[in-house]
Amino acid sequence: MVIAGPASEQLAFNIAKRLNIKFIKPELRIFADGESKIKLESVENNQCIIIQSLYPPIDRHIIQLLMMIQKCRRDKALKTIVVIPYMAYARQDKAFLEGEVISISILAEIIECFGVSRVITVDIHSQSSLSYFGNIIKNISAIPVLAEYTLQNVFLNNVLIISPDFGGLKRAQKFGEIIQREVTFLKKTRDRLTGMVSIEDVLDFKVKNKDVILVDDMISTGNSIIKACEVLRKNGAERIFVICSHALLLDKALDKIIQAGATEIISTNSIPNSCSKVDLSKIISEVISENS
Ligand code: R5P
């Protein structure tokens, strides 16, 4: 059975439909102090697939996930697979500054010690985060479905694909291979103390009169994409499409990105919002099928 976590109801429904298996939705209550209460029918003797993305409110979504996992364990479910489309805390995969706690390792340890047999996630921010989960985790790339959507729905002229930073170049190249267009990257730096992003505005390639596709794994505050749009507009780019796996869009990021010159933002439904146009149920269901 598919258990729909409160953060991922529609995606869970789509997955259950594709796999043609029972779909259950726990009863959720949020108390005045912010605590969650989950009520779930017995899952005894079932193989359970819990779907819960960890977007904000992140810590609330984590505790809800743990409640569902524990229910499966207490009911003696035959097997528990956890699907976390957006994996929170994956940006803190090492101590960048002395004394910093490696948050993703804590999340990984808790999930593992709850006896989960498989964790499936999508475009985890850093590959090194995966190592904290041992061999129970499978990271799927949403790039093929994002590229397929773009090919079918966005009509482009004279296109250049750009990663907002060097770190994301491989991802953008993978996108570029599918839609068969040229790929390059911007020179972005982030101040580790303030979090401020800056991007070099003198480019060593031409964007004048071109349609640009910016490809990133996630948009959080939007600062990286806003800076990228400003630089690209300044250099004469025509239209700018922003493609990402996870659109958190905090602090009115969507409005600010459009204001900075983006034409459209396209993301997956790892985080349900007005940009989540690409459904992940197909690629997730395929991996679940391989595991059953
Ligand atoms: C950076 O390495 C990531 O790929 C994203 O570009 C970044 O995390 C997005 O964050 P924000 O939207 O806050 O700039």
mmCIF file with all atom_site columns, N, CA, C and O and ligand atoms in Angstrom, residues 91 125 165 171 188 190 197 216-224, ligand 1:
data_model
loop_
_atom_site.group_PDB
_atom_site.id
_atom_site.type_symbol
_atom_site.label_atom_id
_atom_site.label_alt_id
_atom_site.label_comp_id
_atom_site.label_asym_id
_atom_site.label_entity_id
_atom_site.label_seq_id
_atom_site.pdbx_PDB_ins_code
_atom_site.Cartn_x
_atom_site.Cartn_y
_atom_site.Cartn_z
_atom_site.occupancy
_atom_site.B_iso_or_equiv
_atom_site.pdbx_formal_charge
_atom_site.auth_seq_id
_atom_site.auth_comp_id
_atom_site.auth_asym_id
_atom_site.auth_atom_id
_atom_site.pdbx_PDB_model_num
ATOM   1  N N  . ARG A 1 91  ? 22.093 20.146 1.966   1.00 0.00 ? 91  ARG A N  1
ATOM   2  C CA . ARG A 1 91  ? 23.124 21.150 1.675   1.00 0.00 ? 91  ARG A CA 1
ATOM   3  C C  . ARG A 1 91  ? 24.170 21.203 2.783   1.00 0.00 ? 91  ARG A C  1
ATOM   4  O O  . ARG A 1 91  ? 25.237 21.729 2.613   1.00 0.00 ? 91  ARG A O  1
ATOM   5  N N  . HIS A 1 125 ? 20.680 17.172 -3.185  1.00 0.00 ? 125 HIS A N  1
ATOM   6  C CA . HIS A 1 125 ? 21.548 18.312 -3.497  1.00 0.00 ? 125 HIS A CA 1
ATOM   7  C C  . HIS A 1 125 ? 23.011 17.915 -3.698  1.00 0.00 ? 125 HIS A C  1
ATOM   8  O O  . HIS A 1 125 ? 23.663 18.396 -4.611  1.00 0.00 ? 125 HIS A O  1
ATOM   9  N N  . ASP A 1 165 ? 26.000 27.811 -11.787 1.00 0.00 ? 165 ASP A N  1
ATOM   10 C CA . ASP A 1 165 ? 27.343 27.692 -11.199 1.00 0.00 ? 165 ASP A CA 1
ATOM   11 C C  . ASP A 1 165 ? 28.071 26.490 -11.794 1.00 0.00 ? 165 ASP A C  1
ATOM   12 O O  . ASP A 1 165 ? 27.453 25.618 -12.407 1.00 0.00 ? 165 ASP A O  1
ATOM   13 N N  . ARG A 1 171 ? 24.807 18.525 -14.426 1.00 0.00 ? 171 ARG A N  1
ATOM   14 C CA . ARG A 1 171 ? 23.347 18.420 -14.481 1.00 0.00 ? 171 ARG A CA 1
ATOM   15 C C  . ARG A 1 171 ? 22.831 19.112 -15.756 1.00 0.00 ? 171 ARG A C  1
ATOM   16 O O  . ARG A 1 171 ? 22.027 18.563 -16.504 1.00 0.00 ? 171 ARG A O  1
ATOM   17 N N  . LYS A 1 188 ? 29.554 31.704 -10.261 1.00 0.00 ? 188 LYS A N  1
ATOM   18 C CA . LYS A 1 188 ? 28.847 32.132 -9.047  1.00 0.00 ? 188 LYS A CA 1
ATOM   19 C C  . LYS A 1 188 ? 29.702 31.855 -7.816  1.00 0.00 ? 188 LYS A C  1
ATOM   20 O O  . LYS A 1 188 ? 30.353 30.812 -7.743  1.00 0.00 ? 188 LYS A O  1
ATOM   21 N N  . ARG A 1 190 ? 29.475 32.147 -3.355  1.00 0.00 ? 190 ARG A N  1
ATOM   22 C CA . ARG A 1 190 ? 28.594 32.418 -2.214  1.00 0.00 ? 190 ARG A CA 1
ATOM   23 C C  . ARG A 1 190 ? 29.445 32.641 -0.980  1.00 0.00 ? 190 ARG A C  1
ATOM   24 O O  . ARG A 1 190 ? 30.351 31.855 -0.702  1.00 0.00 ? 190 ARG A O  1
ATOM   25 N N  . VAL A 1 197 ? 25.088 35.779 -2.536  1.00 0.00 ? 197 VAL A N  1
ATOM   26 C CA . VAL A 1 197 ? 25.514 35.191 -3.808  1.00 0.00 ? 197 VAL A CA 1
ATOM   27 C C  . VAL A 1 197 ? 25.984 36.298 -4.740  1.00 0.00 ? 197 VAL A C  1
ATOM   28 O O  . VAL A 1 197 ? 25.368 37.363 -4.806  1.00 0.00 ? 197 VAL A O  1
ATOM   29 N N  . ASP A 1 216 ? 18.928 24.197 -12.658 1.00 0.00 ? 216 ASP A N  1
ATOM   30 C CA . ASP A 1 216 ? 19.492 24.079 -11.306 1.00 0.00 ? 216 ASP A CA 1
ATOM   31 C C  . ASP A 1 216 ? 18.779 22.945 -10.571 1.00 0.00 ? 216 ASP A C  1
ATOM   32 O O  . ASP A 1 216 ? 17.710 22.509 -10.998 1.00 0.00 ? 216 ASP A O  1
ATOM   33 N N  . ASP A 1 217 ? 19.353 22.487 -9.472  1.00 0.00 ? 217 ASP A N  1
ATOM   34 C CA . ASP A 1 217 ? 18.654 21.421 -8.733  1.00 0.00 ? 217 ASP A CA 1
ATOM   35 C C  . ASP A 1 217 ? 17.524 21.999 -7.891  1.00 0.00 ? 217 ASP A C  1
ATOM   36 O O  . ASP A 1 217 ? 16.471 21.407 -7.760  1.00 0.00 ? 217 ASP A O  1
ATOM   37 N N  . MET A 1 218 ? 17.746 23.199 -7.326  1.00 0.00 ? 218 MET A N  1
ATOM   38 C CA . MET A 1 218 ? 16.717 23.756 -6.451  1.00 0.00 ? 218 MET A CA 1
ATOM   39 C C  . MET A 1 218 ? 16.720 25.272 -6.454  1.00 0.00 ? 218 MET A C  1
ATOM   40 O O  . MET A 1 218 ? 17.728 25.911 -6.743  1.00 0.00 ? 218 MET A O  1
ATOM   41 N N  . ILE A 1 219 ? 15.538 25.827 -6.151  1.00 0.00 ? 219 ILE A N  1
ATOM   42 C CA . ILE A 1 219 ? 15.450 27.268 -5.907  1.00 0.00 ? 219 ILE A CA 1
ATOM   43 C C  . ILE A 1 219 ? 14.967 27.397 -4.474  1.00 0.00 ? 219 ILE A C  1
ATOM   44 O O  . ILE A 1 219 ? 13.888 26.909 -4.131  1.00 0.00 ? 219 ILE A O  1
ATOM   45 N N  . SER A 1 220 ? 15.759 28.049 -3.652  1.00 0.00 ? 220 SER A N  1
ATOM   46 C CA . SER A 1 220 ? 15.366 28.216 -2.259  1.00 0.00 ? 220 SER A CA 1
ATOM   47 C C  . SER A 1 220 ? 14.902 29.661 -2.068  1.00 0.00 ? 220 SER A C  1
ATOM   48 O O  . SER A 1 220 ? 13.741 29.991 -2.291  1.00 0.00 ? 220 SER A O  1
ATOM   49 N N  . THR A 1 221 ? 15.796 30.559 -1.712  1.00 0.00 ? 221 THR A N  1
ATOM   50 C CA . THR A 1 221 ? 15.415 31.979 -1.620  1.00 0.00 ? 221 THR A CA 1
ATOM   51 C C  . THR A 1 221 ? 15.289 32.606 -3.010  1.00 0.00 ? 221 THR A C  1
ATOM   52 O O  . THR A 1 221 ? 14.744 33.697 -3.154  1.00 0.00 ? 221 THR A O  1
ATOM   53 N N  . GLY A 1 222 ? 15.849 31.930 -4.008  1.00 0.00 ? 222 GLY A N  1
ATOM   54 C CA . GLY A 1 222 ? 15.831 32.463 -5.377  1.00 0.00 ? 222 GLY A CA 1
ATOM   55 C C  . GLY A 1 222 ? 17.010 33.378 -5.663  1.00 0.00 ? 222 GLY A C  1
ATOM   56 O O  . GLY A 1 222 ? 17.184 33.815 -6.808  1.00 0.00 ? 222 GLY A O  1
ATOM   57 N N  . ASN A 1 223 ? 17.845 33.648 -4.658  1.00 0.00 ? 223 ASN A N  1
ATOM   58 C CA . ASN A 1 223 ? 18.927 34.616 -4.873  1.00 0.00 ? 223 ASN A CA 1
ATOM   59 C C  . ASN A 1 223 ? 19.865 34.227 -6.026  1.00 0.00 ? 223 ASN A C  1
ATOM   60 O O  . ASN A 1 223 ? 20.275 35.086 -6.804  1.00 0.00 ? 223 ASN A O  1
ATOM   61 N N  . SER A 1 224 ? 20.178 32.930 -6.142  1.00 0.00 ? 224 SER A N  1
ATOM   62 C CA . SER A 1 224 ? 21.081 32.493 -7.223  1.00 0.00 ? 224 SER A CA 1
ATOM   63 C C  . SER A 1 224 ? 20.447 32.764 -8.576  1.00 0.00 ? 224 SER A C  1
ATOM   64 O O  . SER A 1 224 ? 21.092 33.318 -9.482  1.00 0.00 ? 224 SER A O  1
HETATM 65 C C1 . R5P B 2 .   ? 23.583 25.716 -5.015  1.00 0.00 ? 1   R5P B C1 1
HETATM 66 O O1 . R5P B 2 .   ? 24.584 25.045 -4.969  1.00 0.00 ? 1   R5P B O1 1
HETATM 67 C C2 . R5P B 2 .   ? 22.284 25.139 -5.472  1.00 0.00 ? 1   R5P B C2 1
HETATM 68 O O2 . R5P B 2 .   ? 22.437 24.369 -6.633  1.00 0.00 ? 1   R5P B O2 1
HETATM 69 C C3 . R5P B 2 .   ? 21.219 26.184 -5.668  1.00 0.00 ? 1   R5P B C3 1
HETATM 70 O O3 . R5P B 2 .   ? 21.635 27.053 -6.686  1.00 0.00 ? 1   R5P B O3 1
HETATM 71 C C4 . R5P B 2 .   ? 20.976 26.967 -4.409  1.00 0.00 ? 1   R5P B C4 1
HETATM 72 O O4 . R5P B 2 .   ? 20.896 26.115 -3.299  1.00 0.00 ? 1   R5P B O4 1
HETATM 73 C C5 . R5P B 2 .   ? 19.709 27.770 -4.521  1.00 0.00 ? 1   R5P B C5 1
HETATM 74 O O5 . R5P B 2 .   ? 19.531 28.534 -3.363  1.00 0.00 ? 1   R5P B O5 1
HETATM 75 P P1 . R5P B 2 .   ? 18.959 30.005 -3.437  1.00 0.00 ? 1   R5P B P1 1
HETATM 76 O O6 . R5P B 2 .   ? 17.707 29.937 -4.273  1.00 0.00 ? 1   R5P B O6 1
HETATM 77 O O7 . R5P B 2 .   ? 18.696 30.376 -2.016  1.00 0.00 ? 1   R5P B O7 1
HETATM 78 O O8 . R5P B 2 .   ? 20.008 30.861 -4.070  1.00 0.00 ? 1   R5P B O8 1
#
